[in-house]
Amino acid sequence: EARTLLEQADVILAKGQGNFETMNDCGLNVYYLFLCKCDLFVKKFQVPRFSPVIVHEKRIVQYT
């Protein structure tokens, strides 16, 4: 049921690093909002630790 609602949504706002890790590259129109807390995300987004990040799914280089 939740997946159906997400697929029908025009825009999805996903808050938290866990949502990014779970939903990244899902093919939906997702905007992620979170703080870069770990070294992997600090390096990936090239920001200081605990920096807020707002990023759109289509603008992200593949997460590894």
Coordinates of N, CA, C and O in Angstrom, one line a residue:
E1 N 0.8 -1.2 0.0 CA 0.0 0.0 0.0 C 0.9 1.3 0.0 O 0.6 2.2 -0.7
A2 N 1.9 1.3 0.8 CA 2.8 2.4 0.9 C 3.5 2.6 -0.4 O 3.7 3.8 -0.9
R3 N 4.0 1.5 -1.1 CA 4.7 1.6 -2.3 C 3.8 2.2 -3.4 O 4.2 3.1 -4.2
T4 N 2.5 1.8 -3.4 CA 1.5 2.4 -4.4 C 1.4 3.9 -4.2 O 1.3 4.6 -5.2
L5 N 1.3 4.3 -2.9 CA 1.1 5.7 -2.7 C 2.4 6.5 -3.1 O 2.2 7.6 -3.7
L6 N 3.5 6.0 -2.9 CA 4.8 6.6 -3.3 C 4.8 6.7 -4.8 O 5.2 7.8 -5.4
E7 N 4.4 5.7 -5.5 CA 4.5 5.7 -7.0 C 3.5 6.7 -7.6 O 3.7 7.2 -8.7
Q8 N 2.4 7.0 -6.9 CA 1.4 7.9 -7.4 C 1.7 9.3 -7.0 O 1.1 10.2 -7.5
A9 N 2.6 9.6 -6.1 CA 2.9 10.9 -5.7 C 3.6 11.7 -6.7 O 4.5 11.2 -7.5
D10 N 3.3 13.0 -6.8 CA 4.0 13.9 -7.7 C 5.4 14.2 -7.3 O 6.3 14.3 -8.0
V11 N 5.5 14.4 -5.9 CA 6.8 14.7 -5.3 C 6.9 14.0 -4.0 O 5.9 13.9 -3.3
I12 N 8.1 13.5 -3.6 CA 8.3 12.9 -2.3 C 9.4 13.6 -1.6 O 10.5 13.9 -2.2
L13 N 9.1 14.0 -0.4 CA 10.1 14.6 0.5 C 10.6 13.6 1.5 O 9.7 13.1 2.3
A14 N 11.8 13.2 1.4 CA 12.3 12.1 2.3 C 13.3 12.7 3.3 O 14.4 13.1 2.9
K15 N 13.0 12.7 4.6 CA 13.8 13.3 5.6 C 14.6 12.2 6.3 O 14.1 11.2 6.7
G16 N 15.9 12.5 6.4 CA 16.8 11.6 7.1 C 17.7 10.8 6.2 O 17.3 10.4 5.1
Q17 N 18.9 10.5 6.7 CA 19.9 9.8 6.0 C 19.4 8.4 5.7 O 19.8 7.8 4.7
G18 N 18.7 7.8 6.6 CA 18.2 6.4 6.4 C 17.3 6.3 5.2 O 17.3 5.3 4.5
N19 N 16.4 7.3 5.0 CA 15.6 7.3 3.8 C 16.4 7.4 2.6 O 16.1 6.8 1.5
F20 N 17.5 8.2 2.6 CA 18.3 8.3 1.4 C 18.9 6.9 1.1 O 18.9 6.5 0.0
E21 N 19.4 6.3 2.2 CA 20.1 5.0 2.0 C 19.1 3.9 1.5 O 19.4 3.0 0.7
T22 N 17.8 4.0 1.9 CA 16.8 3.1 1.5 C 16.2 3.4 0.1 O 16.0 2.5 -0.7
M23 N 16.0 4.6 -0.2 CA 15.3 5.0 -1.4 C 16.1 5.5 -2.6 O 15.6 5.6 -3.7
N24 N 17.4 5.7 -2.3 CA 18.3 6.2 -3.4 C 18.2 5.3 -4.6 O 18.2 4.1 -4.5
D25 N 18.1 5.9 -5.8 CA 18.0 5.3 -7.1 C 16.7 4.4 -7.3 O 16.7 3.4 -7.9
C26 N 15.6 4.9 -6.6 CA 14.4 4.2 -6.7 C 13.6 4.6 -8.0 O 12.6 3.9 -8.3
G27 N 14.0 5.6 -8.6 CA 13.3 6.0 -9.9 C 12.1 7.0 -9.7 O 11.5 7.3 -10.6
L28 N 11.9 7.4 -8.4 CA 10.8 8.3 -8.1 C 11.3 9.7 -8.0 O 12.5 9.9 -8.0
N29 N 10.3 10.6 -8.0 CA 10.7 12.1 -7.9 C 10.9 12.4 -6.4 O 10.0 13.0 -5.8
V30 N 12.1 12.1 -5.9 CA 12.4 12.3 -4.5 C 13.3 13.4 -4.2 O 14.4 13.5 -4.9
Y31 N 13.0 14.2 -3.2 CA 13.9 15.2 -2.7 C 14.3 14.7 -1.3 O 13.5 14.4 -0.5
Y32 N 15.6 14.6 -1.1 CA 16.2 14.1 0.2 C 16.6 15.3 1.1 O 17.3 16.2 0.6
L33 N 16.3 15.3 2.3 CA 16.7 16.3 3.3 C 17.4 15.6 4.5 O 16.7 14.7 5.1
F34 N 18.6 15.8 4.8 CA 19.3 15.2 5.9 C 20.6 15.9 6.3 O 21.0 16.8 5.5
L35 N 21.2 15.5 7.4 CA 22.5 16.0 7.8 C 23.5 15.0 7.4 O 23.3 13.8 7.6
C36 N 24.6 15.5 6.9 CA 25.7 14.6 6.6 C 26.5 14.3 7.9 O 27.3 15.1 8.3
K37 N 26.2 13.1 8.4 CA 26.8 12.8 9.7 C 28.0 11.8 9.6 O 28.8 11.8 10.5
C38 N 28.1 11.0 8.6 CA 29.2 10.1 8.5 C 30.2 10.4 7.4 O 29.9 11.2 6.5
D39 N 31.4 9.9 7.5 CA 32.4 10.2 6.5 C 32.0 9.9 5.1 O 32.4 10.6 4.2
L40 N 31.3 8.8 4.9 CA 30.9 8.5 3.5 C 30.1 9.6 2.9 O 30.3 10.0 1.7
F41 N 29.1 10.1 3.6 CA 28.3 11.2 3.1 C 29.0 12.5 3.0 O 28.8 13.3 2.1
V42 N 29.9 12.8 4.0 CA 30.7 14.0 3.9 C 31.5 14.0 2.6 O 31.6 15.0 1.9
K43 N 32.1 12.9 2.3 CA 32.9 12.8 1.1 C 32.0 12.8 -0.2 O 32.4 13.5 -1.1
K44 N 30.9 12.1 -0.1 CA 30.1 12.0 -1.3 C 29.5 13.4 -1.7 O 29.5 13.8 -2.9
F45 N 29.1 14.2 -0.7 CA 28.5 15.5 -1.0 C 29.4 16.7 -0.8 O 29.1 17.8 -1.0
Q46 N 30.7 16.4 -0.4 CA 31.7 17.3 -0.3 C 31.3 18.5 0.6 O 31.4 19.7 0.1
V47 N 30.8 18.2 1.8 CA 30.4 19.3 2.7 C 31.0 18.9 4.1 O 31.3 17.7 4.3
P48 N 31.1 19.9 5.0 CA 31.6 19.6 6.4 C 30.6 18.7 7.1 O 29.4 18.7 6.8
R49 N 31.1 17.9 8.1 CA 30.2 17.1 8.9 C 29.1 17.9 9.5 O 29.3 19.0 9.9
F50 N 27.9 17.3 9.6 CA 26.7 17.9 10.1 C 26.1 19.0 9.3 O 25.3 19.8 9.7
S51 N 26.6 19.1 8.0 CA 26.0 20.1 7.1 C 24.6 19.6 6.6 O 24.4 18.4 6.3
P52 N 23.6 20.5 6.5 CA 22.3 20.1 6.0 C 22.5 19.9 4.5 O 23.2 20.7 3.8
V53 N 21.8 18.9 3.9 CA 21.8 18.6 2.5 C 20.4 18.5 2.0 O 19.5 17.9 2.6
I54 N 20.1 19.2 0.9 CA 18.8 19.0 0.2 C 19.2 18.6 -1.3 O 19.9 19.4 -1.9
V55 N 18.8 17.4 -1.7 CA 19.3 17.0 -3.0 C 18.1 16.2 -3.7 O 17.4 15.5 -3.0
H56 N 18.1 16.4 -5.0 CA 17.0 15.7 -5.8 C 17.6 14.4 -6.3 O 18.7 14.3 -6.7
E57 N 16.7 13.4 -6.4 CA 17.1 12.1 -6.9 C 17.9 12.1 -8.2 O 18.9 11.4 -8.3
K58 N 17.5 12.9 -9.1 CA 18.1 12.9 -10.5 C 19.4 13.6 -10.5 O 20.2 13.5 -11.5
R59 N 19.8 14.3 -9.5 CA 21.1 15.1 -9.4 C 22.2 14.3 -8.7 O 23.2 14.8 -8.5
I60 N 21.9 13.1 -8.2 CA 22.8 12.4 -7.4 C 23.6 11.4 -8.3 O 23.1 10.7 -9.1
V61 N 24.9 11.5 -8.1 CA 25.8 10.5 -8.7 C 25.5 9.2 -8.0 O 25.3 9.1 -6.8
Q62 N 25.5 8.1 -8.7 CA 25.2 6.8 -8.2 C 25.8 6.6 -6.8 O 27.0 6.7 -6.6
Y63 N 25.0 6.2 -5.8 CA 25.5 6.0 -4.4 C 26.1 4.6 -4.3 O 25.6 3.6 -4.8
T64 N 27.3 4.6 -3.7 CA 27.9 3.3 -3.6 C 28.3 3.1 -2.1 O 28.5 4.0 -1.4

